[in-house]
Amino acid sequence: MTSTWLRRMLLVLSSCAIACSAQAQTGHETLKLDAPKPNLAPTPPMGWNSWNKFACNVSEQLIREQADAMAASGLKAAGYTYLVIDDCWQKSRDADGNIQPDPERFPSGMKALADYVHGKGLKFGLYSDAGSLTCGGRPGSAGHEFQDARQYARWGVDWLKYDWCYTGTRNPEAAYTLMAKALRESGRDIVLSICEWGNSRPGRWAHPVGHLWRTTGDIWDGWKGKKAYSHGLLDIIDMNAELWAESAPNGWNDPDMLEVGNGGMTTAEYESHFSIWAMLAAPLIAGNDLRRMDADTLRILTNAEVIKVDQDPLGRQGRRVWRQGDLEVWVRTLAGGDRAAVLFNRGDKPADIAVSWAQLDLPARLKADVLDLWSSKKTKGATGRHGGTVAPHGVLMFRISPVTP
Ligand code: GLA
C-alpha cells in the first residue's frame, strides 16, 4: 500500500516536472522575437526629449512650440529628428484598458499632436514603463503591452522610451523583449529606447531587442557628484568609458540625454559634454528649451563636425586610451581611416595634452591633416603627435585624416 502510494507520488512528481518544464519553455517561447529588429538607427538617433528641462510639466502646447523651434532653429537641419514626450503625458486607462492622455494637458489627443510633429518633418515619440506605474506614477504598460503598442501605431508614434519603475521581480530581458515583440507586431516602425539604467548590463542582451539602451541612472545638469538616483557629467562619463565593445549600429549605448543649455554647467563643460557624447557614439537627444537657446547652446548643439563624428557610419564607439590625474585622451576610429580625438582636462587649471599617433594606432611618421572641431583651425601634414593647451573642464577635439600620398 505504502509503496504503491509512494510510486504514485513519484509518478505525479515526475510528470509534473516534465509538464512544468514544458510550460516554462512554452512561457519562454512566447518571448521569441519572430520579426528581426527594424534597422531604424544605423547611426545614433538624434532628437529632443522633454524630461531634463520640463519633467512632468508637458502639454500639447509645449510640444508644438518645441517642434516649431526644432524646425526653425537649425536643429532639424543639423540632424535632430525625434521629438519625444517623456513621463506624465498619460492619465488613466478607459474601461477597455486603452491608455488615455491627460485631457487637460493634451486636449486634442495624441494623433493630432503626432500629425503636427510629422507636419514639421519630424518624428514623434512617447514614453511608457514596463511596470504597473511609470516613475512619475502614471499607468505603466505591464499587462497592456500589445494594446499599447497598437495604440501607439494608430497615433503615429515613431519612438517608445520604455522605463523600469514599479517592475517588481520582472526580468528586464523578458520585459523588454515582450514590448519589442508588441511594437514589431504593431504594423509601424517604432524605435525602442530601453531605459533600465544599465542595471542588468543591457549591452549584453539588448542587441536583438532595442535600438538604444541607457547604461546608467539619470544625468543631472552639473559637473560631478551623485544626487539621489542621478549623476553628474564626470560620473556618467566614467560609467560609460569601458562599455565600448557593447555598442554597434542599430544598438547603441545611451549615456542619457543632453543637458547642454540647461544652465547648470559652463560653456566649456557643455562643449566637453557634447564632445564626449560624440566619442561615445551616443544618441544626441537635446534636453533644453529649444525656444530659448543662447548663441553658445545653439553653436554647441549644431556643431556639424562634432555631429559628424557622433554619426560616423562605421559606428564604432570611442575609447579612453590614456588617463593621468585629471587629464585624458579619447580616440575613436572613423569610417575611411580618419580618427577623432578628444583631449579632456577635468582639472581646474589649463593643461597641455597631446594625442600620439601610437594612441591612434597610426605609424608615427604618417602625415595627417588635423582639423580642430571647435575652433575650425587646420594643421597640415602633422606627424607623431598633436595637442595644445586645454582649458579647465574643457576639451580640444580633432579630426585626424591621414594624408594619402
Ligand atoms: C526615470 C528615467 C528618466 C525619466 C524619468 C521619468 O528616472 O530614467 O529618464 O524618464 O524616469 O519619470
Tab-separated table of C-alpha atoms and ligand atoms in Angstrom:
chain	number	residue	atom	x	y	z
A	1	MET	CA	0.000	0.000	0.000
A	2	THR	CA	2.659	2.432	1.107
A	3	SER	CA	4.926	1.514	-1.781
A	4	THR	CA	2.056	1.928	-4.300
A	5	TRP	CA	1.315	5.339	-2.805
A	6	LEU	CA	4.965	6.237	-2.997
A	7	ARG	CA	5.212	5.094	-6.634
A	8	ARG	CA	2.099	7.122	-7.496
A	9	MET	CA	3.525	10.195	-5.801
A	10	LEU	CA	6.798	9.770	-7.665
A	11	LEU	CA	4.878	9.426	-10.931
A	12	VAL	CA	2.891	12.567	-10.203
A	13	LEU	CA	6.037	14.421	-9.251
A	14	SER	CA	7.988	13.327	-12.319
A	15	SER	CA	5.117	14.072	-14.730
A	16	CYS	CA	4.728	17.437	-13.019
A	17	ALA	CA	8.428	18.026	-13.516
A	18	ILE	CA	8.042	17.312	-17.248
A	19	ALA	CA	4.840	19.371	-17.530
A	20	CYS	CA	6.261	22.237	-15.524
A	21	SER	CA	9.430	22.467	-17.560
A	22	ALA	CA	7.372	22.253	-20.788
A	23	GLN	CA	5.244	25.095	-19.518
A	24	ALA	CA	8.284	27.145	-18.616
A	25	GLN	CA	9.639	26.529	-22.076
A	26	THR	CA	6.335	27.499	-23.646
A	27	GLY	CA	6.370	30.611	-21.494
A	28	HIS	CA	9.824	31.344	-22.825
A	29	GLU	CA	8.736	30.513	-26.388
A	30	THR	CA	6.193	33.321	-26.328
A	31	LEU	CA	9.083	35.702	-25.825
A	32	LYS	CA	10.798	34.723	-29.032
A	33	LEU	CA	11.065	37.582	-31.469
A	34	ASP	CA	9.959	36.358	-34.870
A	35	ALA	CA	10.459	39.596	-36.765
A	36	PRO	CA	14.016	40.951	-36.884
A	37	LYS	CA	14.725	44.317	-35.312
A	38	PRO	CA	13.937	47.016	-37.876
A	39	ASN	CA	17.042	48.960	-38.889
A	40	LEU	CA	15.845	52.323	-37.587
A	41	ALA	CA	19.096	53.506	-36.007
A	42	PRO	CA	22.032	52.804	-38.342
A	43	THR	CA	23.670	55.831	-36.668
A	44	PRO	CA	22.900	57.084	-33.142
A	45	PRO	CA	19.431	58.648	-33.126
A	46	MET	CA	19.141	62.409	-32.693
A	47	GLY	CA	16.249	64.354	-31.254
A	48	TRP	CA	14.774	66.092	-28.228
A	49	ASN	CA	13.124	64.826	-25.045
A	50	SER	CA	11.045	66.805	-22.559
A	51	TRP	CA	12.333	65.319	-19.286
A	52	ASN	CA	15.604	67.127	-18.469
A	53	LYS	CA	14.052	70.585	-18.692
A	54	PHE	CA	10.321	70.133	-18.167
A	55	ALA	CA	9.916	66.899	-16.140
A	56	CYS	CA	6.138	66.374	-15.666
A	57	ASN	CA	5.295	69.823	-16.978
A	58	VAL	CA	4.351	68.696	-20.501
A	59	SER	CA	1.420	69.768	-22.680
A	60	GLU	CA	0.454	69.767	-26.337
A	61	GLN	CA	1.164	73.493	-26.472
A	62	LEU	CA	4.706	72.968	-25.200
A	63	ILE	CA	5.343	70.117	-27.625
A	64	ARG	CA	4.050	72.112	-30.587
A	65	GLU	CA	6.311	75.012	-29.632
A	66	GLN	CA	9.313	72.717	-29.278
A	67	ALA	CA	8.528	71.219	-32.694
A	68	ASP	CA	8.343	74.716	-34.208
A	69	ALA	CA	11.645	75.664	-32.587
A	70	MET	CA	13.340	72.427	-33.606
A	71	ALA	CA	12.451	73.079	-37.231
A	72	ALA	CA	13.166	76.836	-37.214
A	73	SER	CA	16.335	76.978	-35.058
A	74	GLY	CA	18.582	74.880	-37.279
A	75	LEU	CA	18.438	71.781	-35.050
A	76	LYS	CA	16.351	69.859	-37.552
A	77	ALA	CA	18.775	70.830	-40.326
A	78	ALA	CA	21.645	69.611	-38.112
A	79	GLY	CA	20.043	66.150	-37.893
A	80	TYR	CA	17.760	66.261	-34.832
A	81	THR	CA	14.653	64.319	-35.801
A	82	TYR	CA	12.764	62.701	-32.915
A	83	LEU	CA	10.615	64.787	-30.590
A	84	VAL	CA	9.865	62.651	-27.543
A	85	ILE	CA	7.385	63.355	-24.760
A	86	ASP	CA	8.728	61.742	-21.605
A	87	ASP	CA	6.730	60.841	-18.496
A	88	CYS	CA	3.380	62.298	-17.375
A	89	TRP	CA	1.503	62.617	-20.678
A	90	GLN	CA	-0.704	59.694	-19.563
A	91	LYS	CA	-3.534	59.955	-17.118
A	92	SER	CA	-5.587	56.775	-16.937
A	93	ARG	CA	-6.987	53.801	-18.830
A	94	ASP	CA	-10.547	53.647	-20.116
A	95	ALA	CA	-12.947	50.779	-19.373
A	96	ASP	CA	-11.370	48.737	-22.181
A	97	GLY	CA	-7.885	49.358	-20.856
A	98	ASN	CA	-6.888	51.863	-23.523
A	99	ILE	CA	-4.305	54.348	-22.347
A	100	GLN	CA	-5.617	57.917	-22.191
A	101	PRO	CA	-3.551	61.096	-22.414
A	102	ASP	CA	-4.131	63.741	-19.740
A	103	PRO	CA	-7.201	65.501	-21.211
A	104	GLU	CA	-6.322	68.856	-19.705
A	105	ARG	CA	-2.775	68.929	-20.980
A	106	PHE	CA	-3.407	67.167	-24.294
A	107	PRO	CA	-6.992	68.152	-25.177
A	108	SER	CA	-6.530	67.492	-28.913
A	109	GLY	CA	-5.228	63.969	-28.311
A	110	MET	CA	-2.057	62.243	-29.376
A	111	LYS	CA	-2.975	61.595	-33.009
A	112	ALA	CA	-3.393	65.334	-33.659
A	113	LEU	CA	-0.116	66.082	-31.909
A	114	ALA	CA	1.753	63.386	-33.844
A	115	ASP	CA	0.299	64.795	-37.065
A	116	TYR	CA	1.519	68.256	-36.103
A	117	VAL	CA	5.040	66.999	-35.368
A	118	HIS	CA	5.093	64.976	-38.598
A	119	GLY	CA	3.911	68.073	-40.446
A	120	LYS	CA	7.150	69.758	-39.358
A	121	GLY	CA	9.145	66.945	-40.972
A	122	LEU	CA	9.985	65.470	-37.550
A	123	LYS	CA	9.271	62.161	-35.826
A	124	PHE	CA	7.180	61.689	-32.729
A	125	GLY	CA	7.979	59.724	-29.582
A	126	LEU	CA	6.264	58.720	-26.355
A	127	TYR	CA	7.301	57.237	-23.028
A	128	SER	CA	5.966	54.310	-21.046
A	129	ASP	CA	7.182	51.904	-18.397
A	130	ALA	CA	7.440	48.134	-18.058
A	131	GLY	CA	5.930	48.254	-14.591
A	132	SER	CA	2.467	48.836	-13.176
A	133	LEU	CA	3.207	52.568	-12.968
A	134	THR	CA	5.656	54.932	-14.622
A	135	CYS	CA	8.338	56.591	-12.492
A	136	GLY	CA	6.020	59.598	-12.260
A	137	GLY	CA	3.159	57.407	-11.004
A	138	ARG	CA	1.116	57.264	-14.230
A	139	PRO	CA	-0.247	53.992	-15.653
A	140	GLY	CA	2.535	51.685	-16.884
A	141	SER	CA	2.326	49.160	-19.707
A	142	ALA	CA	2.699	45.908	-17.724
A	143	GLY	CA	-0.035	43.590	-18.970
A	144	HIS	CA	-1.020	46.053	-21.713
A	145	GLU	CA	1.994	45.724	-23.992
A	146	PHE	CA	0.187	44.699	-27.188
A	147	GLN	CA	-2.769	47.014	-26.623
A	148	ASP	CA	-0.445	49.975	-26.006
A	149	ALA	CA	1.784	49.174	-28.978
A	150	ARG	CA	-1.278	49.048	-31.267
A	151	GLN	CA	-2.453	52.373	-29.854
A	152	TYR	CA	0.945	53.985	-30.407
A	153	ALA	CA	0.912	52.743	-34.002
A	154	ARG	CA	-2.585	54.197	-34.561
A	155	TRP	CA	-1.464	57.539	-33.167
A	156	GLY	CA	1.619	57.600	-35.417
A	157	VAL	CA	4.286	57.102	-32.750
A	158	ASP	CA	7.831	56.554	-34.079
A	159	TRP	CA	9.736	56.055	-30.810
A	160	LEU	CA	8.987	54.470	-27.452
A	161	LYS	CA	11.134	55.183	-24.436
A	162	TYR	CA	10.377	52.323	-22.060
A	163	ASP	CA	11.280	52.843	-18.401
A	164	TRP	CA	11.812	50.452	-15.481
A	165	CYS	CA	9.974	51.763	-12.386
A	166	TYR	CA	7.496	49.569	-10.448
A	167	THR	CA	8.635	46.397	-12.216
A	168	GLY	CA	8.918	44.260	-9.046
A	169	THR	CA	10.629	40.989	-9.878
A	170	ARG	CA	10.233	41.234	-13.661
A	171	ASN	CA	13.181	40.089	-15.708
A	172	PRO	CA	14.428	43.001	-17.832
A	173	GLU	CA	15.340	40.962	-20.888
A	174	ALA	CA	11.911	39.263	-20.905
A	175	ALA	CA	10.008	42.507	-20.258
A	176	TYR	CA	11.769	44.471	-22.996
A	177	THR	CA	11.573	41.531	-25.404
A	178	LEU	CA	7.817	41.397	-24.866
A	179	MET	CA	7.437	45.091	-25.702
A	180	ALA	CA	9.784	44.718	-28.694
A	181	LYS	CA	7.534	41.930	-29.958
A	182	ALA	CA	4.432	44.064	-29.431
A	183	LEU	CA	5.988	47.005	-31.294
A	184	ARG	CA	7.074	44.788	-34.188
A	185	GLU	CA	3.581	43.366	-34.461
A	186	SER	CA	2.000	46.825	-34.341
A	187	GLY	CA	2.438	47.405	-38.042
A	188	ARG	CA	4.560	50.540	-37.571
A	189	ASP	CA	8.316	51.082	-37.355
A	190	ILE	CA	8.941	52.223	-33.787
A	191	VAL	CA	12.354	52.802	-32.211
A	192	LEU	CA	12.634	51.060	-28.833
A	193	SER	CA	14.636	53.106	-26.334
A	194	ILE	CA	15.403	50.853	-23.364
A	195	CYS	CA	15.636	52.659	-20.039
A	196	GLU	CA	16.517	50.260	-17.230
A	197	TRP	CA	19.527	52.341	-16.168
A	198	GLY	CA	22.126	49.725	-17.074
A	199	ASN	CA	21.285	47.557	-14.043
A	200	SER	CA	21.288	44.256	-15.939
A	201	ARG	CA	24.044	45.365	-18.355
A	202	PRO	CA	21.673	45.552	-21.350
A	203	GLY	CA	24.585	45.794	-23.807
A	204	ARG	CA	24.920	42.032	-23.256
A	205	TRP	CA	21.330	41.095	-24.172
A	206	ALA	CA	19.600	44.047	-25.831
A	207	HIS	CA	21.018	43.929	-29.363
A	208	PRO	CA	18.154	41.827	-30.800
A	209	VAL	CA	15.635	43.823	-28.749
A	210	GLY	CA	16.134	47.607	-28.747
A	211	HIS	CA	17.841	50.394	-30.666
A	212	LEU	CA	19.467	52.121	-27.694
A	213	TRP	CA	19.754	51.392	-24.004
A	214	ARG	CA	20.538	53.549	-21.037
A	215	THR	CA	23.772	52.496	-19.360
A	216	THR	CA	23.343	54.486	-16.136
A	217	GLY	CA	20.895	56.223	-13.847
A	218	ASP	CA	19.813	59.732	-14.773
A	219	ILE	CA	22.150	62.569	-15.624
A	220	TRP	CA	21.763	65.847	-13.745
A	221	ASP	CA	22.865	69.240	-15.023
A	222	GLY	CA	26.161	69.520	-13.156
A	223	TRP	CA	29.852	68.686	-13.476
A	224	LYS	CA	30.151	65.834	-10.952
A	225	GLY	CA	28.607	64.071	-7.989
A	226	LYS	CA	25.672	61.858	-7.126
A	227	LYS	CA	22.226	63.225	-6.266
A	228	ALA	CA	19.655	60.574	-5.293
A	229	TYR	CA	19.423	58.470	-8.477
A	230	SER	CA	21.242	60.999	-10.682
A	231	HIS	CA	24.861	61.502	-11.613
A	232	GLY	CA	26.926	64.478	-12.721
A	233	LEU	CA	28.660	64.599	-16.078
A	234	LEU	CA	32.026	63.142	-14.986
A	235	ASP	CA	30.341	60.260	-13.196
A	236	ILE	CA	28.270	59.386	-16.258
A	237	ILE	CA	31.388	59.542	-18.446
A	238	ASP	CA	33.328	57.219	-16.125
A	239	MET	CA	30.472	54.710	-16.038
A	240	ASN	CA	30.455	54.596	-19.857
A	241	ALA	CA	34.170	54.567	-20.581
A	242	GLU	CA	34.557	50.779	-20.546
A	243	LEU	CA	31.359	49.819	-22.386
A	244	TRP	CA	32.668	50.494	-25.903
A	245	ALA	CA	32.538	46.856	-27.025
A	246	GLU	CA	28.771	46.662	-26.413
A	247	SER	CA	27.691	49.331	-28.899
A	248	ALA	CA	27.135	48.879	-32.633
A	249	PRO	CA	24.976	50.265	-35.448
A	250	ASN	CA	21.280	49.889	-34.634
A	251	GLY	CA	22.037	49.127	-30.972
A	252	TRP	CA	23.708	51.972	-29.073
A	253	ASN	CA	24.856	52.595	-25.536
A	254	ASP	CA	22.851	55.550	-24.225
A	255	PRO	CA	24.632	57.637	-21.559
A	256	ASP	CA	21.391	59.665	-21.164
A	257	MET	CA	20.102	62.857	-22.699
A	258	LEU	CA	21.977	66.094	-23.139
A	259	GLU	CA	21.945	68.877	-20.550
A	260	VAL	CA	23.537	71.410	-22.940
A	261	GLY	CA	21.776	74.757	-22.499
A	262	ASN	CA	20.043	73.963	-19.200
A	263	GLY	CA	22.215	76.380	-17.261
A	264	GLY	CA	23.926	74.195	-14.636
A	265	MET	CA	27.299	73.971	-16.375
A	266	THR	CA	29.732	76.370	-18.043
A	267	THR	CA	30.169	76.673	-21.801
A	268	ALA	CA	33.463	74.738	-21.595
A	269	GLU	CA	31.720	71.973	-19.646
A	270	TYR	CA	28.892	71.762	-22.184
A	271	GLU	CA	31.458	71.537	-25.009
A	272	SER	CA	33.097	68.662	-23.115
A	273	HIS	CA	29.691	67.011	-22.601
A	274	PHE	CA	28.836	67.211	-26.309
A	275	SER	CA	32.321	66.127	-27.437
A	276	ILE	CA	32.454	63.058	-25.196
A	277	TRP	CA	28.902	62.082	-26.247
A	278	ALA	CA	30.150	62.140	-29.855
A	279	MET	CA	33.099	59.931	-28.890
A	280	LEU	CA	30.702	57.524	-27.135
A	281	ALA	CA	28.591	57.279	-30.321
A	282	ALA	CA	25.777	58.360	-28.027
A	283	PRO	CA	22.255	59.197	-29.118
A	284	LEU	CA	22.162	63.013	-29.223
A	285	ILE	CA	18.894	63.845	-27.518
A	286	ALA	CA	18.746	67.518	-26.613
A	287	GLY	CA	17.100	68.209	-23.258
A	288	ASN	CA	16.876	72.001	-23.184
A	289	ASP	CA	14.151	74.515	-24.056
A	290	LEU	CA	14.544	74.876	-27.809
A	291	ARG	CA	12.507	78.083	-27.794
A	292	ARG	CA	15.128	79.893	-25.745
A	293	MET	CA	18.647	78.987	-26.799
A	294	ASP	CA	21.549	81.357	-26.370
A	295	ALA	CA	24.249	81.545	-29.052
A	296	ASP	CA	26.589	79.088	-27.274
A	297	THR	CA	23.863	76.484	-26.806
A	298	LEU	CA	22.933	76.612	-30.476
A	299	ARG	CA	26.594	76.635	-31.544
A	300	ILE	CA	27.332	73.538	-29.439
A	301	LEU	CA	24.224	71.550	-30.381
A	302	THR	CA	24.684	72.232	-34.106
A	303	ASN	CA	28.462	71.819	-34.424
A	304	ALA	CA	28.409	69.905	-37.704
A	305	GLU	CA	31.894	68.414	-37.371
A	306	VAL	CA	31.269	67.060	-33.882
A	307	ILE	CA	27.908	65.677	-35.010
A	308	LYS	CA	29.690	64.051	-37.958
A	309	VAL	CA	31.932	62.183	-35.509
A	310	ASP	CA	28.901	61.064	-33.490
A	311	GLN	CA	27.126	59.956	-36.664
A	312	ASP	CA	30.127	58.246	-38.232
A	313	PRO	CA	28.815	55.368	-40.356
A	314	LEU	CA	31.345	52.846	-39.044
A	315	GLY	CA	29.518	53.133	-35.722
A	316	ARG	CA	32.461	52.156	-33.562
A	317	GLN	CA	32.351	53.697	-30.103
A	318	GLY	CA	35.439	55.639	-28.963
A	319	ARG	CA	37.656	54.756	-26.021
A	320	ARG	CA	39.601	56.460	-23.310
A	321	VAL	CA	43.181	55.387	-24.114
A	322	TRP	CA	45.146	57.499	-21.628
A	323	ARG	CA	44.486	58.986	-18.250
A	324	GLN	CA	46.842	60.757	-15.870
A	325	GLY	CA	45.334	62.609	-12.934
A	326	ASP	CA	42.760	64.977	-14.400
A	327	LEU	CA	43.963	64.637	-17.989
A	328	GLU	CA	42.577	62.203	-20.543
A	329	VAL	CA	42.899	61.229	-24.193
A	330	TRP	CA	39.967	59.647	-26.002
A	331	VAL	CA	40.165	58.239	-29.537
A	332	ARG	CA	37.606	56.962	-32.000
A	333	THR	CA	38.227	55.198	-35.318
A	334	LEU	CA	36.059	56.570	-38.099
A	335	ALA	CA	34.963	55.207	-41.457
A	336	GLY	CA	37.637	55.526	-44.142
A	337	GLY	CA	40.541	55.560	-41.670
A	338	ASP	CA	40.143	59.012	-40.113
A	339	ARG	CA	40.386	59.269	-36.348
A	340	ALA	CA	38.655	61.518	-33.850
A	341	ALA	CA	40.478	62.516	-30.676
A	342	VAL	CA	39.357	64.372	-27.572
A	343	LEU	CA	41.904	65.814	-25.154
A	344	PHE	CA	39.982	66.276	-21.930
A	345	ASN	CA	41.057	68.374	-18.945
A	346	ARG	CA	38.948	67.572	-15.887
A	347	GLY	CA	41.130	69.792	-13.705
A	348	ASP	CA	40.809	73.403	-12.613
A	349	LYS	CA	43.944	74.732	-14.350
A	350	PRO	CA	44.803	74.900	-18.070
A	351	ALA	CA	46.884	71.889	-19.122
A	352	ASP	CA	48.912	70.768	-22.131
A	353	ILE	CA	47.692	67.462	-23.568
A	354	ALA	CA	48.591	65.704	-26.817
A	355	VAL	CA	47.431	62.606	-28.644
A	356	SER	CA	50.184	60.424	-30.079
A	357	TRP	CA	49.902	58.599	-33.370
A	358	ALA	CA	50.569	55.384	-31.416
A	359	GLN	CA	47.386	56.052	-29.401
A	360	LEU	CA	45.578	56.462	-32.721
A	361	ASP	CA	47.062	53.199	-33.964
A	362	LEU	CA	48.881	55.056	-36.764
A	363	PRO	CA	52.573	54.856	-37.725
A	364	ALA	CA	54.477	57.732	-36.082
A	365	ARG	CA	55.808	59.087	-39.363
A	366	LEU	CA	52.467	59.105	-41.131
A	367	LYS	CA	51.412	62.578	-42.209
A	368	ALA	CA	47.919	63.630	-41.273
A	369	ASP	CA	45.824	66.748	-41.582
A	370	VAL	CA	44.241	67.815	-38.321
A	371	LEU	CA	41.032	69.777	-38.008
A	372	ASP	CA	40.219	71.326	-34.629
A	373	LEU	CA	36.465	70.740	-34.384
A	374	TRP	CA	35.728	73.626	-32.007
A	375	SER	CA	37.983	76.350	-33.455
A	376	SER	CA	37.974	75.103	-37.098
A	377	LYS	CA	41.760	75.580	-37.162
A	378	LYS	CA	43.517	73.329	-39.694
A	379	THR	CA	47.008	71.871	-39.393
A	380	LYS	CA	48.510	70.278	-42.486
A	381	GLY	CA	50.840	67.280	-42.506
A	382	ALA	CA	51.236	66.712	-38.754
A	383	THR	CA	53.332	63.718	-37.671
A	384	GLY	CA	53.853	61.821	-34.413
A	385	ARG	CA	51.555	63.712	-32.088
A	386	HIS	CA	49.242	66.671	-31.903
A	387	GLY	CA	47.942	68.669	-28.986
A	388	GLY	CA	47.632	72.006	-27.296
A	389	THR	CA	46.599	73.773	-24.143
A	390	VAL	CA	43.221	72.632	-22.881
A	391	ALA	CA	41.057	74.961	-20.791
A	392	PRO	CA	39.897	73.850	-17.318
A	393	HIS	CA	36.949	71.417	-17.622
A	394	GLY	CA	37.332	71.753	-21.402
A	395	VAL	CA	38.379	69.765	-24.413
A	396	LEU	CA	40.270	70.015	-27.641
A	397	MET	CA	38.647	67.829	-30.250
A	398	PHE	CA	40.331	66.865	-33.510
A	399	ARG	CA	39.548	65.015	-36.674
A	400	ILE	CA	42.799	63.475	-37.879
A	401	SER	CA	42.884	62.497	-41.544
A	402	PRO	CA	45.907	60.521	-42.759
A	403	VAL	CA	47.299	62.061	-45.955
A	404	THR	CA	47.257	59.558	-48.770
A	405	PRO	CA	50.316	60.151	-50.934
B	1	GLA	C1	13.402	57.772	-14.990
B	1	GLA	C2	14.186	57.891	-16.294
B	1	GLA	C3	14.243	59.341	-16.727
B	1	GLA	C4	12.837	59.867	-16.898
B	1	GLA	C5	12.025	59.679	-15.619
B	1	GLA	C6	10.554	59.986	-15.816
B	1	GLA	O1	14.072	58.396	-13.946
B	1	GLA	O2	15.483	57.365	-16.141
B	1	GLA	O3	14.991	59.480	-17.916
B	1	GLA	O4	12.217	59.193	-17.969
B	1	GLA	O5	12.108	58.358	-15.132
B	1	GLA	O6	9.812	59.814	-14.660
